[in-house]
XYZ file of C-alpha atoms in Angstrom:
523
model
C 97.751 92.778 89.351
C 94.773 94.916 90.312
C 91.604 92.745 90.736
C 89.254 94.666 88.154
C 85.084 94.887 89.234
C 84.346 94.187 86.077
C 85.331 90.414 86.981
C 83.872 89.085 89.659
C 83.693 91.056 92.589
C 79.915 91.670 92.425
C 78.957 88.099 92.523
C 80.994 87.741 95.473
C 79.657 90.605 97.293
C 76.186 89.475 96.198
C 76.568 86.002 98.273
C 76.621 88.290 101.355
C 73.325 88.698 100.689
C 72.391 85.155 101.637
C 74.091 84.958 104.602
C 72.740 85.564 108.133
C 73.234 89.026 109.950
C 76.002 87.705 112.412
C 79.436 89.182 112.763
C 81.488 88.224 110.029
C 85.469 88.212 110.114
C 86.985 91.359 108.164
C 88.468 90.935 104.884
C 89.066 92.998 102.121
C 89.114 90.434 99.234
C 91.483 90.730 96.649
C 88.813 89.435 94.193
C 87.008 93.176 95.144
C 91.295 96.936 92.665
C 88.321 108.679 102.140
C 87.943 111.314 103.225
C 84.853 112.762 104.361
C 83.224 115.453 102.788
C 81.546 116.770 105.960
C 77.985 117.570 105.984
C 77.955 117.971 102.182
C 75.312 114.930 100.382
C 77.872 113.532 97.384
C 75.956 112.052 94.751
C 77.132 111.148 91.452
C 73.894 110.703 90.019
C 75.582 113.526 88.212
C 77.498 111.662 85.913
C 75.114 108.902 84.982
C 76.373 109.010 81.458
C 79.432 107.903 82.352
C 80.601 104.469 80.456
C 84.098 102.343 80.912
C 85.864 99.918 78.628
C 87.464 96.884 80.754
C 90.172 94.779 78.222
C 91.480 92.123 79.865
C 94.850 90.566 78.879
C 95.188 87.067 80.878
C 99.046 86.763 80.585
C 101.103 86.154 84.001
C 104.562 85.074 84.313
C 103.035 82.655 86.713
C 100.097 82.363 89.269
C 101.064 84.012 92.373
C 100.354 81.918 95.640
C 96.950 83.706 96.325
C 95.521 84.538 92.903
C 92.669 82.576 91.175
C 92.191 84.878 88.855
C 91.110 84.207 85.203
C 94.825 83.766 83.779
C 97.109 81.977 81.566
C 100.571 81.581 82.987
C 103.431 81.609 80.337
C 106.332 81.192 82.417
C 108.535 83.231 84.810
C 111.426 84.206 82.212
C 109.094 85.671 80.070
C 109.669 89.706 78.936
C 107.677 92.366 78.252
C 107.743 91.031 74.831
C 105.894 88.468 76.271
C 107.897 85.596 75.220
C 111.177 84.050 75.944
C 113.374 84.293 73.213
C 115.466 81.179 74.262
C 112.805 78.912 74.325
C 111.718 78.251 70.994
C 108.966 76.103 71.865
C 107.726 78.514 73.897
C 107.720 81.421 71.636
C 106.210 79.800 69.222
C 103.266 78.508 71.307
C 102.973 81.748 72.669
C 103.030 83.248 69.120
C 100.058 81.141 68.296
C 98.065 81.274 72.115
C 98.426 85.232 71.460
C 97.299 85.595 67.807
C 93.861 83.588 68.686
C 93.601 85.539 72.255
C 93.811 88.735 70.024
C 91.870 87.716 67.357
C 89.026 86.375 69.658
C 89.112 90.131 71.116
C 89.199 91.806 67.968
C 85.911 89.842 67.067
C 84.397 91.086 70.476
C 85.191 94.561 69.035
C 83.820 94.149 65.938
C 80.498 92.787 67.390
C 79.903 96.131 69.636
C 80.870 97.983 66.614
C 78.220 96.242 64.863
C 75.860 96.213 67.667
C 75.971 100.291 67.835
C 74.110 102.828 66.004
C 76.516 105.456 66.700
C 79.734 105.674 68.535
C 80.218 104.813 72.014
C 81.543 108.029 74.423
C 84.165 106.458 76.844
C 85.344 108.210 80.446
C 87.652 105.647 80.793
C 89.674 102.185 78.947
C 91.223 99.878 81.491
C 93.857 97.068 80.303
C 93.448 94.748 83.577
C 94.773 91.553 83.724
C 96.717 89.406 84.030
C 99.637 91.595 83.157
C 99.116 93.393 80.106
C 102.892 94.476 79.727
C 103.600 91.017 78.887
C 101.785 91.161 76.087
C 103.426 91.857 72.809
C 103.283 95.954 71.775
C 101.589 94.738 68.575
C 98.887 92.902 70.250
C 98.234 96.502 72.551
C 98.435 98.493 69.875
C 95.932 96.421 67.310
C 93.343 96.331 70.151
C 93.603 99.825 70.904
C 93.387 100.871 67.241
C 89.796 98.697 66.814
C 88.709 100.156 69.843
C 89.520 103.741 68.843
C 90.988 104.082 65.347
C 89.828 101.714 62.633
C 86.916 102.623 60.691
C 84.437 100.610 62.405
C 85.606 101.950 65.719
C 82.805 101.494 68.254
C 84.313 104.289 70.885
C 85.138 107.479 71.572
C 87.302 109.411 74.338
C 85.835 112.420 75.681
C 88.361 115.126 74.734
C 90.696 115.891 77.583
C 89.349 114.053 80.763
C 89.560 110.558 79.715
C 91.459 108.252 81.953
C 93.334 105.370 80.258
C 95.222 103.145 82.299
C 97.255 99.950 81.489
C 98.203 97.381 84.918
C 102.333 96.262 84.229
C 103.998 94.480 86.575
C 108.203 95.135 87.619
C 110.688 93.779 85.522
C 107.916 92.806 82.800
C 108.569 96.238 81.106
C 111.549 98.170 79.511
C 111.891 102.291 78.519
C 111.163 101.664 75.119
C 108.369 99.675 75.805
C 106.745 102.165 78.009
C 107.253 104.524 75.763
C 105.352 102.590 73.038
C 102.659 102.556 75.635
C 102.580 106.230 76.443
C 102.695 106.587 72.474
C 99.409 104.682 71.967
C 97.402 106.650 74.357
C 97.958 105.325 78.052
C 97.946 107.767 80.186
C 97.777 106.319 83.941
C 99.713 103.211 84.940
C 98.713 100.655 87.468
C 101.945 99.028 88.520
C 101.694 95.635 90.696
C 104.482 96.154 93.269
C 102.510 94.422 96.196
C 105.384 94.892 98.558
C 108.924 96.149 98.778
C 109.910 93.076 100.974
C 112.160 90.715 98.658
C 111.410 87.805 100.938
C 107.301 88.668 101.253
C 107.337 88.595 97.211
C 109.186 85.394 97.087
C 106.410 84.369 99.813
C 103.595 85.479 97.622
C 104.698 83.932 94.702
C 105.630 87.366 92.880
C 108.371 86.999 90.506
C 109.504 91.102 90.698
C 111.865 92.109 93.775
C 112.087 95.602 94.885
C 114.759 96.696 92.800
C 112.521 95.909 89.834
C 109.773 98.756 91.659
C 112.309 101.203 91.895
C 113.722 101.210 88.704
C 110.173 100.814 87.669
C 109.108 103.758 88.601
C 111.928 105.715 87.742
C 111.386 105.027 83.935
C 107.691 106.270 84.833
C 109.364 109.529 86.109
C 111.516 109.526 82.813
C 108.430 108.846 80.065
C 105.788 111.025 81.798
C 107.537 113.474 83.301
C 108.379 114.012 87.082
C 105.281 116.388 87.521
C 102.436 114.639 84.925
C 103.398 110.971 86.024
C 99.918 109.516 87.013
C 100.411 105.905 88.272
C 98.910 103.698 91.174
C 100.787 101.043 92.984
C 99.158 98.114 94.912
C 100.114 96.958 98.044
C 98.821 93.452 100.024
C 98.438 93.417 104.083
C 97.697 90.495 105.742
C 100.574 88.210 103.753
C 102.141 85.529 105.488
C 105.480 86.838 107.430
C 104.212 90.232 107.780
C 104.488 92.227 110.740
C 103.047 95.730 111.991
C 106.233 97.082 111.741
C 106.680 95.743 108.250
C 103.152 97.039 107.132
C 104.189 100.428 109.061
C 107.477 100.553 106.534
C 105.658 99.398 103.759
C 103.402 102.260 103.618
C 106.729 104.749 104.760
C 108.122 104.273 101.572
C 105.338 104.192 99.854
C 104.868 107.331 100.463
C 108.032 108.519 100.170
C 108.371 107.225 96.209
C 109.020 109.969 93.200
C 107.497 110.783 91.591
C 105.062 109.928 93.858
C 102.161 107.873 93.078
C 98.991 109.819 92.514
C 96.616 106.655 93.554
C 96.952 103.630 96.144
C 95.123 100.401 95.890
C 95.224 98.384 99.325
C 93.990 94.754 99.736
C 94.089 92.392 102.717
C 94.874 88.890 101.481
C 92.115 86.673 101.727
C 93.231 83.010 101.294
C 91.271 81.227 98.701
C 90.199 77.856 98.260
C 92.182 76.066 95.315
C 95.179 78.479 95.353
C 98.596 77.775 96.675
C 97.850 79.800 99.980
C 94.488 77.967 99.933
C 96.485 74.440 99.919
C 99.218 75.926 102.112
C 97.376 76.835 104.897
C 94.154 74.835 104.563
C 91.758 75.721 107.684
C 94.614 77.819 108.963
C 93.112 81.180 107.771
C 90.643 80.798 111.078
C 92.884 79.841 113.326
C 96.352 81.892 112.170
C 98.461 82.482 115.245
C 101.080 79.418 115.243
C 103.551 78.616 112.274
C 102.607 75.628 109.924
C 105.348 72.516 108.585
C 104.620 71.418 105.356
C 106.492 68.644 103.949
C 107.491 68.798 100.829
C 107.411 72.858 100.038
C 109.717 74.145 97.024
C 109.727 70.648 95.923
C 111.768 68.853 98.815
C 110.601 66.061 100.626
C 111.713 67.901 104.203
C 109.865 70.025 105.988
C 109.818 73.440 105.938
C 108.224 76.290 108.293
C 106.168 78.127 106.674
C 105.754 82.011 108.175
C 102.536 82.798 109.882
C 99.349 84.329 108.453
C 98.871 87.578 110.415
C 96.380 87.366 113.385
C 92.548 89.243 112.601
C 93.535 91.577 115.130
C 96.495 92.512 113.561
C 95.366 92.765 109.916
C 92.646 95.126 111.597
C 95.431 97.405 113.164
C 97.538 97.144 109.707
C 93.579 98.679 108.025
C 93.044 101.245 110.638
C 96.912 102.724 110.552
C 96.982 102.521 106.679
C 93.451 104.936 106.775
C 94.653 107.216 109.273
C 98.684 107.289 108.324
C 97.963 107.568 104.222
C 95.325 110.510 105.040
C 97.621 112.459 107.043
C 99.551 112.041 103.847
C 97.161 113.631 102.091
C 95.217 110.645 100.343
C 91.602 110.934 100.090
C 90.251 107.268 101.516
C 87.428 107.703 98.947
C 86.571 103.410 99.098
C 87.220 100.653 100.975
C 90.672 99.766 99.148
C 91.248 102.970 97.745
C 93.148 106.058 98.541
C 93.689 108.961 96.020
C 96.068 112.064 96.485
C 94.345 114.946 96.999
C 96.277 118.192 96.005
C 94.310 121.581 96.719
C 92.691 121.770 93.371
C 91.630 117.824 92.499
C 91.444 114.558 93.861
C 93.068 111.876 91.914
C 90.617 109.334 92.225
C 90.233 106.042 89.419
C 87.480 107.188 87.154
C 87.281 104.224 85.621
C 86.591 102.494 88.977
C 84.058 105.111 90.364
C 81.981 104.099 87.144
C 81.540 100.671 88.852
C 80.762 102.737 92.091
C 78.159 104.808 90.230
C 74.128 104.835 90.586
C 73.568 103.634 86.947
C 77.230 103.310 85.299
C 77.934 100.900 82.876
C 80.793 99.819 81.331
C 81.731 97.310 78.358
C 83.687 94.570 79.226
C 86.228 92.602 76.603
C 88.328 89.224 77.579
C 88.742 85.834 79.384
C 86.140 86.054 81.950
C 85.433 89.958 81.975
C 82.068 91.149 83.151
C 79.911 93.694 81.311
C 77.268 96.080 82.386
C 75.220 97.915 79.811
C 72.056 98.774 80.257
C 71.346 96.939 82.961
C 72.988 93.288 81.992
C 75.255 91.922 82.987
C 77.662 89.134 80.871
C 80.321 87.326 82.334
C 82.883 86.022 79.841
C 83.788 82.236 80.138
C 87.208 82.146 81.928
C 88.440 79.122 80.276
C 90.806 80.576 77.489
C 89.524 77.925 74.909
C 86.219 78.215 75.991
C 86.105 82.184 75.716
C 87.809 81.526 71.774
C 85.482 79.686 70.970
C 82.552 81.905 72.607
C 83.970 84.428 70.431
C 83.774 82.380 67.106
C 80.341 81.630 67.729
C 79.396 85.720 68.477
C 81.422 86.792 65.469
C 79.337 84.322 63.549
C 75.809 84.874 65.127
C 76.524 88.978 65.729
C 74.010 89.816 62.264
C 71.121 87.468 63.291
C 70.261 88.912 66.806
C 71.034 90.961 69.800
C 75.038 90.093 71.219
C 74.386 88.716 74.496
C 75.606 91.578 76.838
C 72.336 93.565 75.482
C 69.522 90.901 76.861
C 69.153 88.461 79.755
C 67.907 86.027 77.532
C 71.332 84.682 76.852
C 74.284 84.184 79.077
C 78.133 83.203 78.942
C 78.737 82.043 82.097
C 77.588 81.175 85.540
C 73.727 82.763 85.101
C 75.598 86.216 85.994
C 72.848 88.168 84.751
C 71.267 91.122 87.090
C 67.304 91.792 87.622
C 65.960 94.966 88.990
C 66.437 93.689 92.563
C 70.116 92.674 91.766
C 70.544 95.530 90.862
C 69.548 97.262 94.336
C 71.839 95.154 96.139
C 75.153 95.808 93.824
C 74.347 99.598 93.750
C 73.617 99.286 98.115
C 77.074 96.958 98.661
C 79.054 99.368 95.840
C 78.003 102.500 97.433
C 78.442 101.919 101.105
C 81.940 100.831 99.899
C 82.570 104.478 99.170
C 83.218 107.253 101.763
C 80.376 109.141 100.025
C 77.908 106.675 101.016
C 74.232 105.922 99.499
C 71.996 108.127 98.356
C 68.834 106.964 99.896
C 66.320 109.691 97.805
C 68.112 107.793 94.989
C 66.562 104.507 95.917
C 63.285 106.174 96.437
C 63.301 107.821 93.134
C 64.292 104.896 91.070
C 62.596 102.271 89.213
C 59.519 100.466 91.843
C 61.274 100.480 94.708
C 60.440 103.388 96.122
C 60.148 104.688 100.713
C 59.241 101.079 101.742
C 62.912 99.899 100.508
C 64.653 102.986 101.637
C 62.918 101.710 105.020
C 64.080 98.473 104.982
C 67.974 99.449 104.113
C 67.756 102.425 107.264
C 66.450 98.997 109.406
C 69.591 96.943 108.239
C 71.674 100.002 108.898
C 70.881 100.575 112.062
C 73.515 97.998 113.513
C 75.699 100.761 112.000
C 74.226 103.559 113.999
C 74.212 101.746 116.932
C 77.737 100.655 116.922
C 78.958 103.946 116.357
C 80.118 102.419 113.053
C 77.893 104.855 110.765
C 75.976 107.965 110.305
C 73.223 109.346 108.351
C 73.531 112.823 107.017
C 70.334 114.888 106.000
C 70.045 116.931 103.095
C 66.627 118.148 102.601
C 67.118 120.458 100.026
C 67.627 117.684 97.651
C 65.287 114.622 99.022
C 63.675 113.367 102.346
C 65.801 110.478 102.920
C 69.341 112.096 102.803
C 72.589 109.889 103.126
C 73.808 106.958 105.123
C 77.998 106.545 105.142
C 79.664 103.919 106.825
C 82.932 105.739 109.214
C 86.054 105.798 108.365
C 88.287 103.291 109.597
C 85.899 101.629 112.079
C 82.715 101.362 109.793
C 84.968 100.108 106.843
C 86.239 97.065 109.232
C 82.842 96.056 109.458
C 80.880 97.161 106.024
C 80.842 93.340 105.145
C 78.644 92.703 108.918
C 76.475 95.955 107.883
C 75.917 95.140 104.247
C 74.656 91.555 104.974
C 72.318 93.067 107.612
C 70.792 95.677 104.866
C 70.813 92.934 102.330
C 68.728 90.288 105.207
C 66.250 92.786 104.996
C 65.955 94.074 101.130
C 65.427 90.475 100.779
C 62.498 90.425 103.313
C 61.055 92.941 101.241
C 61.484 90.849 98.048
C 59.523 88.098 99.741
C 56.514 90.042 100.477
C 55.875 92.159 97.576
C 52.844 93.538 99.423
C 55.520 95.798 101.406
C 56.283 97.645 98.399
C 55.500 101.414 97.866
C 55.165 103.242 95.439
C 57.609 106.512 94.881
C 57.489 108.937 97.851
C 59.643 111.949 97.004
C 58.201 114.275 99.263
């Protein structure tokens, strides 16, 4: 399903920042879920009070052949009840696995709830997984009523505008289960269809097939209504097998779905180390252009060809003719992976992931390996499923003795994936020129010590941009000195992980001679 920020796509993004300013190949990582607006400076400094509310449910039928997610497979005849009713063993393990998962989450609850002097205002909740609809409806609907209902609740929707948004994959789900959904609150659905190739799912490991989308979808149409249906698909480029004409079709009916989907997420397929692709296809990733043998595939000793990974070339083609062939469809390319259909009167962009994209946004973060950011720390969850029970235990029992450990850097779940002030520079520069609305750079010189000298240093890493033709920088003096640096659209994108690393080479000059720094220059 959609790869959630809140997991882990800061820390990878962050590594960028120790490597050297060379060209890098493109990739859009699926560890990462635009138009321009002219001469117009977009800032959403605006809605700095903005928080989120990630929940993540870890269930998958199975691991697909690129994921390493933080999951727990529970086998590929499970239903959206989230067990398989002829396997008693099964069920009951399940039974068990889920009643500590939820429990452990409930405790997380109860320690923000506890942790709070008053309630929490939320713009957005996101169920990310995993795939939540595989979950049981009870185990949904007692999270949802801690978050929101019980006495104790912790948060808060903001009347009207708040965005809540459940990922279910095809074929885990049935009408009366999305009704139960729609009954509880959800109002947006991500929905995992990835592509509408039977023999590219089999390929990916998927367990859906494209009859499972359409009829998918349809019961979307029927619960929400043909005209108020607000779902997202996601769709992978770069799979093994795919061809330019595939990718052209896939995004042709796409397009052409009804009700039609009001949001796209698009991800090139990165192969990582330790997954099935990653074993698959080894060093292959670098050098893609012939077919592979492996002996032994689907569990027979003879060989087998396996289909080839698409060339960089042509996964750059299948980037630039999604941008330009989904805009002239009237989706907004607002970030790197994202495109949102824009009607005349709104845009229907993911609010809950433009808080990750905002200046100062935070967002709680509950689950097996789910990353928080409030006030300025950040707390990764362990992503071992016994290790995060037990994490919880210990938080439920320490909660009334001192501050829970997403509210000071002291203390730590996992991996040291806590941000300083300078962390914080580089997640706000690598999240921002991610966006078609760029970076504010009077933002960097207005906040916290960082102040001209840094804006200097990121307009000297961004240069490469401007030179390339890959770039621009937009004035706006009537709000700051500094104005606005955007990467272009498709071209710039291609590149943003080359540009980012060459901003980031130089921030961290700066950080190593703290004589450079100046204080605030607003003029």
């Amino acid at each position: 399903m959609t790869t959630n920020l809140a997991n882990n796509q800061w820390l990878r993004c962050f590594l960028l920042a120790v490597l050297p300013a060379v060209v890098l190949p493109f990739s859009v990582s699926l560890n990462s879920k635009r138009r321009h607006l002219g001469g117009k400076l977009f800032s959403q400094r605006d809605n700095e009070d903005d928080v989120g509310l990630y929940v993540h449910i870890p269930y998958c039928r199975r691991r697909c052949n690129y994921c390493d997610f933080a999951i727990v497979p529970i086998g590929a005849s499970s239903s959206s009840s989230g067990v398989d009713d002829d396997d008693q063993t099964k069920t009951k393990g399940f039974v068990n696995m889920d009643a500590n998962y939820k429990q452990a989450v409930l405790d997380e609850i109860d320690a923000i709830a506890k942790s709070s002097i008053n309630k929490i205002r939320l713009r957005s909740i996101y169920f990310g997984g995993g795939t939540p609809s595989l979950a049981p409806l009870s185990t949904i609907r007692d999270i949802m009523h801690a978050i929101l209902r019980s006495e104790n609740a912790p948060f808060y929707l903001e009347e009207d505008s708040a965005e809540v948004t459940i990922e279910m994959d095809p074929g885990t789900f049935d009408f009366s289960y999305l009704v139960a959904v729609k009954d509880m609150g959800f109002n947006r659905i991500s929905l995992g269809v990835q592509s509408f190739d039977d023999n590219l799912l089999s390929t990916m490991g998927r367990v859906h097939r494209s009859a499972d989308v359409y009829r998918s979808i349809d019961m979307i149409g029927q619960v929400f209504g043909e005209d108020d249906a607000n779902y997202s698909i996601d769709l992978i480029s770069g799979v093994p097998g795919l061809t330019l004409a595939g990718w052209t079709e896939t995004l042709n009916k796409a397009v052409q779905l009804h009700p039609r989907p009001l949001h796209m997420s698009l991800y090139d397929l990165q192969v990582e180390k330790g997954t099935t692709f990653g074993k698959w296809y080894g060093d292959v990733a670098e050098d893609n252009n012939d077919d592979v043998a492996l002996d032994g595939l689907h569990n027979n000793s003879s060989a087998h060809l396996l289909p080839a990974l698409p060339s960089a070339e042509d996964c750059a083609f299948m980037y630039s003719y999604a941008s330009g062939y989904l805009r002239s469809k009237s989706y907004e390319h607002y970030e790197i992976s994202s495109y949102a259909y824009k009607s005349e009167n709104e845009s229907h962009r993911s609010k809950h992931n433009q808080i990750y994209w905002q200046y100062t946004g935070q967002w709680y973060a509950i689950g097996l390996g789910a990353t928080s950011n409030v006030n300025g720390v950040r707390c990764a969850r362990p992503r071992a499923l016994s290790d995060y029970i037990a994490w919880a235990k210990e938080l439920k029992q320490n909660v009334d003795t001192g501050k829970p450990p997403w509210l000071h850097k002291e203390s730590v779940a996992s991996n040291d994936e806590l941000s300083d002030e300078n962390d914080n520079l580089l997640d706000v520069v690598m999240t921002r020129l991610r966006t078609s609305d760029g970076l504010d750079l009077d933002w960097v010189a207005e906040h916290g010590e960082y102040g001209g000298a840094y804006v200097e240093a990121i307009l000297r890493g961004f240069d490469l941009a401007l030179d390339l033709d890959l770039g621009k920088r937009v004035d706006n003096s009537s709000r700051g000195k500094y104005g606005c640096i955007r990467l272009n659209d498709p071209k710039g994108f291609l590149f943003s992980n080359n540009i980012i690393s060459n901003v980031f080479v130089e921030l961290s000059e700066m950080n190593s001679h703290p004589n450079n720094r100046s204080p605030v220059d607003c003029r």
